[in-house]
Tab-separated table of C-alpha atoms and ligand atoms in Angstrom:
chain	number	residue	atom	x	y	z
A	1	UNK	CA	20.660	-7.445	8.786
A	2	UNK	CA	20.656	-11.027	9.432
A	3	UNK	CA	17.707	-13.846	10.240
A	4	UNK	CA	17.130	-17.082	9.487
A	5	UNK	CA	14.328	-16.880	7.071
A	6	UNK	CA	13.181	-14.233	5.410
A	7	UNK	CA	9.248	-14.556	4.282
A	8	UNK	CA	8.424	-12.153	1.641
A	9	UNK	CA	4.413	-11.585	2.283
A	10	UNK	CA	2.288	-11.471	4.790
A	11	UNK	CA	-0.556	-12.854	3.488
A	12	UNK	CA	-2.109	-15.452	5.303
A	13	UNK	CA	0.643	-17.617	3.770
A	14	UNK	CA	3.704	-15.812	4.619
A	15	UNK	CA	1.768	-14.781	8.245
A	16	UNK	CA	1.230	-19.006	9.138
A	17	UNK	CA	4.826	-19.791	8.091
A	18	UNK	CA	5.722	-17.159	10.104
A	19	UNK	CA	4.153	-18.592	12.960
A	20	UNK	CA	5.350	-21.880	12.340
A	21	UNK	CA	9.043	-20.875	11.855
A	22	UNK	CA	8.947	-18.433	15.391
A	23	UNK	CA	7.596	-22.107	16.828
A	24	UNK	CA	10.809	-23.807	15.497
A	25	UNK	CA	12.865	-21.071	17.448
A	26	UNK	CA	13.799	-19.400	13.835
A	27	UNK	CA	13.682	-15.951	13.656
A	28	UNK	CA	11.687	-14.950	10.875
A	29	UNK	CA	11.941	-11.401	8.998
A	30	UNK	CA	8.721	-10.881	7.200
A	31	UNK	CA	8.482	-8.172	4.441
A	32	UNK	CA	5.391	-6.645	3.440
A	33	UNK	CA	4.938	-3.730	0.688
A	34	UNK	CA	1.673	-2.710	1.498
A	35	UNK	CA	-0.463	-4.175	4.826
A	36	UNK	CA	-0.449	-7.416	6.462
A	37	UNK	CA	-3.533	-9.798	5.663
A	38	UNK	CA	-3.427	-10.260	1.897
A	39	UNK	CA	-6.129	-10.342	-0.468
A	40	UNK	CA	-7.932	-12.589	2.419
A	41	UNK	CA	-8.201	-9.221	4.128
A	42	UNK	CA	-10.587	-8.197	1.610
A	43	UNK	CA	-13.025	-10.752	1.535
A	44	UNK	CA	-16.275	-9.819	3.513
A	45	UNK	CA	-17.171	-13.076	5.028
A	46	UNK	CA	-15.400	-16.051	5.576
A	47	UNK	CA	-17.535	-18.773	6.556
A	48	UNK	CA	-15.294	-21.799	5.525
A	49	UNK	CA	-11.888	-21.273	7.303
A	50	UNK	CA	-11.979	-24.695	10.335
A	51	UNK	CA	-13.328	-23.085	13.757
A	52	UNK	CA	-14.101	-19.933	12.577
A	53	UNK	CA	-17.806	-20.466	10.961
A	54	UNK	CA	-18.336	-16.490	10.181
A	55	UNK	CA	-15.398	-14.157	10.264
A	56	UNK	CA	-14.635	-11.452	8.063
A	57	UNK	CA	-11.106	-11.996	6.064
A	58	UNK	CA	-10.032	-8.428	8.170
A	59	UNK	CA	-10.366	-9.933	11.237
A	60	UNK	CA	-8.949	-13.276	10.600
A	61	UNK	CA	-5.961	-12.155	9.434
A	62	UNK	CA	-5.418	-10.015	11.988
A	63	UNK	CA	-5.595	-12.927	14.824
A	64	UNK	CA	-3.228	-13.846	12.323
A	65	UNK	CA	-0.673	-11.538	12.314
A	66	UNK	CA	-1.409	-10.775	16.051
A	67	UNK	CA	-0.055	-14.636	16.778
A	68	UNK	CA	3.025	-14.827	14.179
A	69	UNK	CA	3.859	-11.665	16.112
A	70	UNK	CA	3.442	-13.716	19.546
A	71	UNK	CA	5.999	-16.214	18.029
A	72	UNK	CA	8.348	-14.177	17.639
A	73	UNK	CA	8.201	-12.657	13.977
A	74	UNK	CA	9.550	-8.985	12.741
A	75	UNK	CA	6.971	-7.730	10.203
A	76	UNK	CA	8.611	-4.400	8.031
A	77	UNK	CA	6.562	-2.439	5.472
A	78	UNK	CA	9.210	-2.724	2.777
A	79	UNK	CA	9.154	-3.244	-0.820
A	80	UNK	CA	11.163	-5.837	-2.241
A	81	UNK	CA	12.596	-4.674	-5.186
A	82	UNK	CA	15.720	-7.542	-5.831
A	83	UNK	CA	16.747	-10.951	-4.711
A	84	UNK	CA	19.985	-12.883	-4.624
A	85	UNK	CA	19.020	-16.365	-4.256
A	86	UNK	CA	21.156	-18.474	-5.884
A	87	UNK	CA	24.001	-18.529	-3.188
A	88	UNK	CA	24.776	-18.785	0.802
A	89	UNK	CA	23.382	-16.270	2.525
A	90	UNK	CA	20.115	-15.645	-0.005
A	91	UNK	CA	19.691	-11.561	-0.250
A	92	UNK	CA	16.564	-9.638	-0.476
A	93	UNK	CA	16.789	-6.097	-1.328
A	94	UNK	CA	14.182	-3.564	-0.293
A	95	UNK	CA	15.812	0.074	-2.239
A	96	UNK	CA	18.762	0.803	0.048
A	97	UNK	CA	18.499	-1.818	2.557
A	98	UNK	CA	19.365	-5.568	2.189
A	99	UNK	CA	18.343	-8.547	4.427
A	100	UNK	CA	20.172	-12.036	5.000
A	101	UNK	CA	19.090	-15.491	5.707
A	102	UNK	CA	19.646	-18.748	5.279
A	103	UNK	CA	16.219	-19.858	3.676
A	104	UNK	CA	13.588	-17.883	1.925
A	105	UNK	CA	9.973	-17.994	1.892
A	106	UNK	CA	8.090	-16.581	-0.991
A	107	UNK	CA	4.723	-15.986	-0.419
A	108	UNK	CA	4.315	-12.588	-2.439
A	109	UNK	CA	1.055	-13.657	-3.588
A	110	UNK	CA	-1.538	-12.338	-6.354
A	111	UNK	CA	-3.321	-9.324	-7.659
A	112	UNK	CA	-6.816	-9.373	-9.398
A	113	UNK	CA	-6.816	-9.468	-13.193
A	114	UNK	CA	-8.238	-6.489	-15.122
A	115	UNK	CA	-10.605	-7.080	-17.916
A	116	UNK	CA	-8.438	-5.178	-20.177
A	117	UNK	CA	-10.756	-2.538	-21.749
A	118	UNK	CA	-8.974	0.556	-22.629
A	119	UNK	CA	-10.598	2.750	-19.874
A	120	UNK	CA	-10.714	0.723	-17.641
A	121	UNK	CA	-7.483	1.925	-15.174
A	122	UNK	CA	-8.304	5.872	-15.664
A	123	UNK	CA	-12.001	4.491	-14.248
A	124	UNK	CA	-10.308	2.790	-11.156
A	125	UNK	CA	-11.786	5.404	-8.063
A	126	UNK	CA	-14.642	6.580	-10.347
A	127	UNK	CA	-16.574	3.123	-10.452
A	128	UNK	CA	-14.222	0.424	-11.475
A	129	UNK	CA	-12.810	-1.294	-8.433
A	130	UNK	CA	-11.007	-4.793	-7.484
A	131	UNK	CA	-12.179	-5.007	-3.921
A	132	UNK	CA	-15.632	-4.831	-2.929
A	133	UNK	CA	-15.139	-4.970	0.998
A	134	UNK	CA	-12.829	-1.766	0.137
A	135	UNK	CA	-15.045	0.440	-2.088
A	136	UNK	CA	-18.727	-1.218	-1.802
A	137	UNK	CA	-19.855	1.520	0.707
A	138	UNK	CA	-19.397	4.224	-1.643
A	139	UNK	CA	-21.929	2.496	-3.931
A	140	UNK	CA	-24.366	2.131	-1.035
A	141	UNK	CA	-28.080	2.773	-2.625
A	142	UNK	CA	-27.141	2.955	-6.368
A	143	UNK	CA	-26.975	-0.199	-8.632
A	144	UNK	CA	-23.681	-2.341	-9.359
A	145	UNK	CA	-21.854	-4.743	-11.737
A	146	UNK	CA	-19.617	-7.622	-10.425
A	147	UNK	CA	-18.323	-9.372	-13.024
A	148	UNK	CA	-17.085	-13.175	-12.637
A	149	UNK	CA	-18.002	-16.717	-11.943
A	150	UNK	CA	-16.185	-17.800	-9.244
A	151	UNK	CA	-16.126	-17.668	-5.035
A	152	UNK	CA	-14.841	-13.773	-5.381
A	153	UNK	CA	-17.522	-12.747	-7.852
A	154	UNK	CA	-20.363	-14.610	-5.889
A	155	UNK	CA	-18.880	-13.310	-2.502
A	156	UNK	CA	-18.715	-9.985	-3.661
A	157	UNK	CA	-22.455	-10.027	-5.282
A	158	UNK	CA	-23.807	-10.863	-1.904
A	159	UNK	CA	-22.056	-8.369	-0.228
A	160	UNK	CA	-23.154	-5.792	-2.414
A	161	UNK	CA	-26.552	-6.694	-2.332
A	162	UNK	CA	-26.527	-5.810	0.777
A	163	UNK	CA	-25.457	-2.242	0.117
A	164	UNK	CA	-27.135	-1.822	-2.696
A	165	UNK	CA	-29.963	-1.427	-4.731
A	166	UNK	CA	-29.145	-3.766	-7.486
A	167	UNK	CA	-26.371	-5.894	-8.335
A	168	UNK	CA	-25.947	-7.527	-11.837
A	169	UNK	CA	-23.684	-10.350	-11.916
A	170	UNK	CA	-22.048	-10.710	-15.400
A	171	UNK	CA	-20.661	-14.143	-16.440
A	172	UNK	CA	-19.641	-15.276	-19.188
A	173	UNK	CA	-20.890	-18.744	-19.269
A	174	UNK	CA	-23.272	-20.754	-17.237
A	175	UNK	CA	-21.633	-22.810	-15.134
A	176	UNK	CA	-20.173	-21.159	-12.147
A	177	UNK	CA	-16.865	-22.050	-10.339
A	178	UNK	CA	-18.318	-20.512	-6.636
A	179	UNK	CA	-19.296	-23.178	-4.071
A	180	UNK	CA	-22.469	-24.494	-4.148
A	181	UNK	CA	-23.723	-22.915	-0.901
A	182	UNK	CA	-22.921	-19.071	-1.606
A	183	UNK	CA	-24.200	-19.207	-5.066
A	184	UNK	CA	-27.821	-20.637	-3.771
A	185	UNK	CA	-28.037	-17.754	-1.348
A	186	UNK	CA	-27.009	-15.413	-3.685
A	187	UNK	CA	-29.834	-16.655	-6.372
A	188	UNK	CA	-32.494	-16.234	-2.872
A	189	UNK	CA	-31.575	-12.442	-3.083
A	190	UNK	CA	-34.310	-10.418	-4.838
A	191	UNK	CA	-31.696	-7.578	-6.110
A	192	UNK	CA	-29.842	-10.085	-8.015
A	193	UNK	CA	-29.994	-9.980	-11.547
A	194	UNK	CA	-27.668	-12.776	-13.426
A	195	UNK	CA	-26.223	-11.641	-16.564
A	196	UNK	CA	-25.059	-15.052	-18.221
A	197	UNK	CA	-23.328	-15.884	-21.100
A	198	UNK	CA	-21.989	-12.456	-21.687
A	199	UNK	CA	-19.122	-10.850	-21.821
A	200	UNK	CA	-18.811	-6.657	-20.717
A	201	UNK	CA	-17.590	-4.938	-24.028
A	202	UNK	CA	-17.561	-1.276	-22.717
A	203	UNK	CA	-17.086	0.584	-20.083
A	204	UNK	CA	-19.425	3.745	-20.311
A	205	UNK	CA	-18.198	6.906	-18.490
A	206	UNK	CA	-18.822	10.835	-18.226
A	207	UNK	CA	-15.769	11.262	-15.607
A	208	UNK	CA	-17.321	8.421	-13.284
A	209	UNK	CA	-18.933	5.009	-14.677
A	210	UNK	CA	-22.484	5.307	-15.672
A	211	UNK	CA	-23.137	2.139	-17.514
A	212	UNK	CA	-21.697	-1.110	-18.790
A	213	UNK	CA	-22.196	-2.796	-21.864
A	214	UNK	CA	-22.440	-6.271	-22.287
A	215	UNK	CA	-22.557	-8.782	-25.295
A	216	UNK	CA	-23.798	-12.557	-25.750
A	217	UNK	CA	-20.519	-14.705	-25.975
A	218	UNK	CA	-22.928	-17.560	-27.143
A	219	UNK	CA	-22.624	-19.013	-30.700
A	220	UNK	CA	-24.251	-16.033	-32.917
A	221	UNK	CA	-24.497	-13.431	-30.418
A	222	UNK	CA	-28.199	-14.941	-29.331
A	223	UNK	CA	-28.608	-13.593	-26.346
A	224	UNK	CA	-27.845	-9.570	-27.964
A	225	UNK	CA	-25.912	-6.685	-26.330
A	226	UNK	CA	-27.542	-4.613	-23.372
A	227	UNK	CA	-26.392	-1.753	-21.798
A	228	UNK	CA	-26.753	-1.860	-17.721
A	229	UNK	CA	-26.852	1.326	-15.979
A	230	UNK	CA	-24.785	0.950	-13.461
A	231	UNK	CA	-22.255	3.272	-10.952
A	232	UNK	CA	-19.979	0.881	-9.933
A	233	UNK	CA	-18.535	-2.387	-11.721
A	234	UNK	CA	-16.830	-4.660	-9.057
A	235	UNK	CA	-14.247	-6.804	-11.436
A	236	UNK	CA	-13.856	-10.599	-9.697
A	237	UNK	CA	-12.283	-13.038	-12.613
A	238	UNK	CA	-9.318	-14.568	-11.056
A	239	UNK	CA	-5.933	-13.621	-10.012
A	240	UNK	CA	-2.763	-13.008	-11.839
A	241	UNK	CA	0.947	-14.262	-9.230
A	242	UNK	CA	2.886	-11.538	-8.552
A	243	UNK	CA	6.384	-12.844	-10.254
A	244	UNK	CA	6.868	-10.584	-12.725
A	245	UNK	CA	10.372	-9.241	-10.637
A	246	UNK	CA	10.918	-13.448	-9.852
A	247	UNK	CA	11.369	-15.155	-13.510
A	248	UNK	CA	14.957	-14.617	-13.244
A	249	UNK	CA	14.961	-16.072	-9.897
A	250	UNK	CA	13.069	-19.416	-9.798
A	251	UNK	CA	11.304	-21.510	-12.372
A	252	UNK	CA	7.524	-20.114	-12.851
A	253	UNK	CA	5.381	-22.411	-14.512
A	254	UNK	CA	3.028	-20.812	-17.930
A	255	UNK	CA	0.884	-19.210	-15.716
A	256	UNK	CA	3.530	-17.581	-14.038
A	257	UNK	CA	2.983	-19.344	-10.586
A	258	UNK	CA	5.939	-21.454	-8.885
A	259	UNK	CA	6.016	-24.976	-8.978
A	260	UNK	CA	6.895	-26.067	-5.708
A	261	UNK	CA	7.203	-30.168	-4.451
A	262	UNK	CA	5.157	-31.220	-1.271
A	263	UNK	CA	7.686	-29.643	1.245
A	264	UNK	CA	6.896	-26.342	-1.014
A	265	UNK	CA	10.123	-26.673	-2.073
A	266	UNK	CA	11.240	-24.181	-5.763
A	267	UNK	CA	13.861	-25.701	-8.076
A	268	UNK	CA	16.363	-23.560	-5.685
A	269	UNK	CA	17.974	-24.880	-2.427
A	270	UNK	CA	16.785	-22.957	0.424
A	271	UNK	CA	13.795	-21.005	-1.380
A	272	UNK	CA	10.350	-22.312	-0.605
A	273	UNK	CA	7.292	-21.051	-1.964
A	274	UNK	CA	3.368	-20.673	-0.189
A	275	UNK	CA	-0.082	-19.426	-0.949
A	276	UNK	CA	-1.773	-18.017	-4.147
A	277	UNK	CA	1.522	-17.770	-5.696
A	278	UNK	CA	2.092	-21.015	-5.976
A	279	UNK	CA	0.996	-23.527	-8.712
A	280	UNK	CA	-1.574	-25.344	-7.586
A	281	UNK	CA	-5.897	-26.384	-7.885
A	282	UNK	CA	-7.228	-25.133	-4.710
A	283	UNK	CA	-6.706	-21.590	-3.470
A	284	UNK	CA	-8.426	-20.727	-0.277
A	285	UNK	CA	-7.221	-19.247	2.952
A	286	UNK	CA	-6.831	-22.956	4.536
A	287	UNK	CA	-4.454	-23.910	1.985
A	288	UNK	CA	-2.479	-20.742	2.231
A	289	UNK	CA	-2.223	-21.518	5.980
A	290	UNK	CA	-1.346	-25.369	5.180
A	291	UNK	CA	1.176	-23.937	2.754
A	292	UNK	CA	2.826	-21.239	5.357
A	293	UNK	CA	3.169	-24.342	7.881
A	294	UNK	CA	4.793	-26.498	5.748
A	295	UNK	CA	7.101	-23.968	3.850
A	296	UNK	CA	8.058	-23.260	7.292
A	297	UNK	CA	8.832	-26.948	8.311
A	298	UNK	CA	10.873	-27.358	5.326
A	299	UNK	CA	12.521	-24.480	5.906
A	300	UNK	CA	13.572	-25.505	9.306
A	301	UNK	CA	14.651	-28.572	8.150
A	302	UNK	CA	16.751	-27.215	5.463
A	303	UNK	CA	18.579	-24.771	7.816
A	304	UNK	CA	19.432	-28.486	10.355
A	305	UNK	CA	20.831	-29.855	7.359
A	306	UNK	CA	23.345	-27.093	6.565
A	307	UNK	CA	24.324	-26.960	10.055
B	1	NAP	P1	-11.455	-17.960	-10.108
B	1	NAP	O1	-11.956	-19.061	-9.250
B	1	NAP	O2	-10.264	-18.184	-10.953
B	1	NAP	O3	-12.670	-17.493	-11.019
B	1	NAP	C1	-12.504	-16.504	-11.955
B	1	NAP	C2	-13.815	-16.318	-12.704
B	1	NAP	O4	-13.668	-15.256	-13.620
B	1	NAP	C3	-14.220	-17.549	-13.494
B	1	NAP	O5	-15.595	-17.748	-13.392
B	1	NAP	C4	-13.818	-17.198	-14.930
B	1	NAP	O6	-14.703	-17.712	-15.888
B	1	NAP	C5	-13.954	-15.697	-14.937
B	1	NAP	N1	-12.990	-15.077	-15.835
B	1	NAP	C6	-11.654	-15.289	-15.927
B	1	NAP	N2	-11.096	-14.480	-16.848
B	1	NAP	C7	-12.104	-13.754	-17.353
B	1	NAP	C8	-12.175	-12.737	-18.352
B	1	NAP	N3	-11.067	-12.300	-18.987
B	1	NAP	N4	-13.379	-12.190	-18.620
B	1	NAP	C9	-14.495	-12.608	-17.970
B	1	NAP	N5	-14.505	-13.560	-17.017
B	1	NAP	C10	-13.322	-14.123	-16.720
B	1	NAP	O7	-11.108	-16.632	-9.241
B	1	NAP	P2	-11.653	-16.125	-7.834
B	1	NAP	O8	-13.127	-16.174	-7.776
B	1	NAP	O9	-10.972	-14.825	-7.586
B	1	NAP	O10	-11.083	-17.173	-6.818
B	1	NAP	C11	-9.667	-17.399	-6.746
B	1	NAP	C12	-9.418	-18.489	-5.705
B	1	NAP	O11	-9.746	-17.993	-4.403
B	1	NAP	C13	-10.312	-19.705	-5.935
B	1	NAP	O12	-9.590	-20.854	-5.600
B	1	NAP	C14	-11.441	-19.493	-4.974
B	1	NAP	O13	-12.061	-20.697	-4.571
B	1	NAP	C15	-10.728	-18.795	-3.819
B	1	NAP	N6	-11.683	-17.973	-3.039
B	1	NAP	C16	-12.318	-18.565	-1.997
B	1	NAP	C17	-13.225	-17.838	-1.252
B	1	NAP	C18	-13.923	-18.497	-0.118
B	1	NAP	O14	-13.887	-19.682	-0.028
B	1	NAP	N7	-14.550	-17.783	0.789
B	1	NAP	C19	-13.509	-16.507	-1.561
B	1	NAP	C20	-12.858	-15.944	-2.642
B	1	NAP	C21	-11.948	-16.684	-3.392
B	1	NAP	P3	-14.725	-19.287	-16.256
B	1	NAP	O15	-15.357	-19.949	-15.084
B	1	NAP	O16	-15.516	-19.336	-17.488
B	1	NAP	O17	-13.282	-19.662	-16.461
């Protein structure tokens, strides 16, 4: 099958190019492995996306999707699972099936990263979990860890503390990354307990979670280990880019993100790179939109020039 641009991801990154390339008259193909929204989807609240003061990230990216789908693009659950990018047509290959186009849009986004504890992926379902819009309702009444200092951590703490009896929010430093604004609400909520300067050491099971240890990561262990009995632990510290199938492809920086120029250009002709995967300071659903729409405008451009 052939398009004119192929957008792997439909994150809100891969959805706003989308629109922006069906607004050029391109006909965009956009591939998706699991469900259309990205990790946006799973926020609970978004309160600072431009003219839309309090939407959840569900919702959002669903008006979204519904108007890249006005515009003209084809969305396809499909697993990528090989590229050809180097030449004229580029080739993504989903198993069996391949797709041509003249340009390609990666916007394949991130994952969350694990803490790394040795349990901690047989406890995923039984009280470790990544997403707290998905799973926090199953924890509704019992008492919670969410560990991390930034937007998703915060987010996710005052979500839960709406669900639940107690939320502990483990960091391990002082200083928070979250905006301003959230984390003064969140500090206003009685259930709140901040764990600070520590670090969570073990996970504690019997089949399901039933408690999580923490220890001081100041100098000499001042603060002392505790163990919080807890059902669920929500884990929120940062993202990991999903490139691990892309080194071969395009240059990835030592984070494993793509460097991209201001046209969201990759070190390959006719490949152009938007969202959370790319290398950059500020990652929020407006600059994953921003991102789509200029991917898409470079895109469009590159596709005049080879005519
Ligand atoms: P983040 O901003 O990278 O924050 C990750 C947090 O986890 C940091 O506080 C970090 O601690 C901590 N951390 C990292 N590795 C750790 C480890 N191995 N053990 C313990 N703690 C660890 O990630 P994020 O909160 O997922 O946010 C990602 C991006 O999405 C950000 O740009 C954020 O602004 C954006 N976002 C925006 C919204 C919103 O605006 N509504 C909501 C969610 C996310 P240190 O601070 O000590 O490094």
């Amino acid at each position: 099958m052939h398009c004119d641009v192929i957008i792997c991801g439909a994150g809100t990154a891969g959805l706003s190019a989308a629109i922006y390339c069906g607004r050029y008259g391109l006909r965009p193909l956009v591939l998706e492995k699991v469900f259309a929204g990205g990790q946006a989807a799973g926020t609970p609240h978004i309160e600072n996306y431009p003219g839309a003061p309090d939407i959840s990230g569900f919702e959002l990216t669903q008006r979204i999707q519904a108007q890249a789908e006005r515009f003209g693009a084809e969305l396809l659950t499909a697993e990528v699972t090989g590229y050809d990018l180097a030449g004229c047509p580029k080739k993504i290959f989903c198993g069996d099936m391949s797709y041509e186009a003249g340009a390609v849009i990666l916007a394949v986004g991130a994952h969350p990263r694990q803490l790394g504890l040795p349990n901690e992926a047989a406890l995923i379902g039984h009280g470790v979990s990544y997403c707290a819009e998905c799973d926090g309702f199953f924890y509704r009444g019992k008492t919670v860890c969410v560990v991390g200092g930034g937007d998703t951590a915060v987010q996710d703490a005052l979500y839960l503390s709406a669900l639940c009896e107690k939320v502990y929010l483990i960091h391990r430093r002082e200083g928070f990354r979250a905006q301003a604004v959230s984390l003064t609400r969140l500090t206003e909520r009685e259930n709140v307990e901040l764990v600070l300067n520590a670090r969570v050491t073990e996970l504690v099971a019997d089949g399901n979670l039933t408690g999580v240890r923490v220890a001081s990561t100041l100098p000499g262990g001042e603060n002392g280990d505790r163990l919080l009995a807890a059902a669920g632990i929500f884990v929120a510290i940062g993202t990991e880019p999903n490139t691990a199938d892309l080194a071969e492809h395009v240059a990835l920086s030592v984070s494993g993100h793509i460097p991209v120029d201001r046209l969201m250009r990759t070190d390959v002709p006719g490949v152009f790179a938007a969202g959370d995967v790319v290398e950059k300071d500020l990652r929020q659903v407006v600059t994953a939109a921003a991102d789509g729409a200029l991917a898409a405008f470079a895109a469009h451009r590159y596709l005049e020039e080879l005519r």
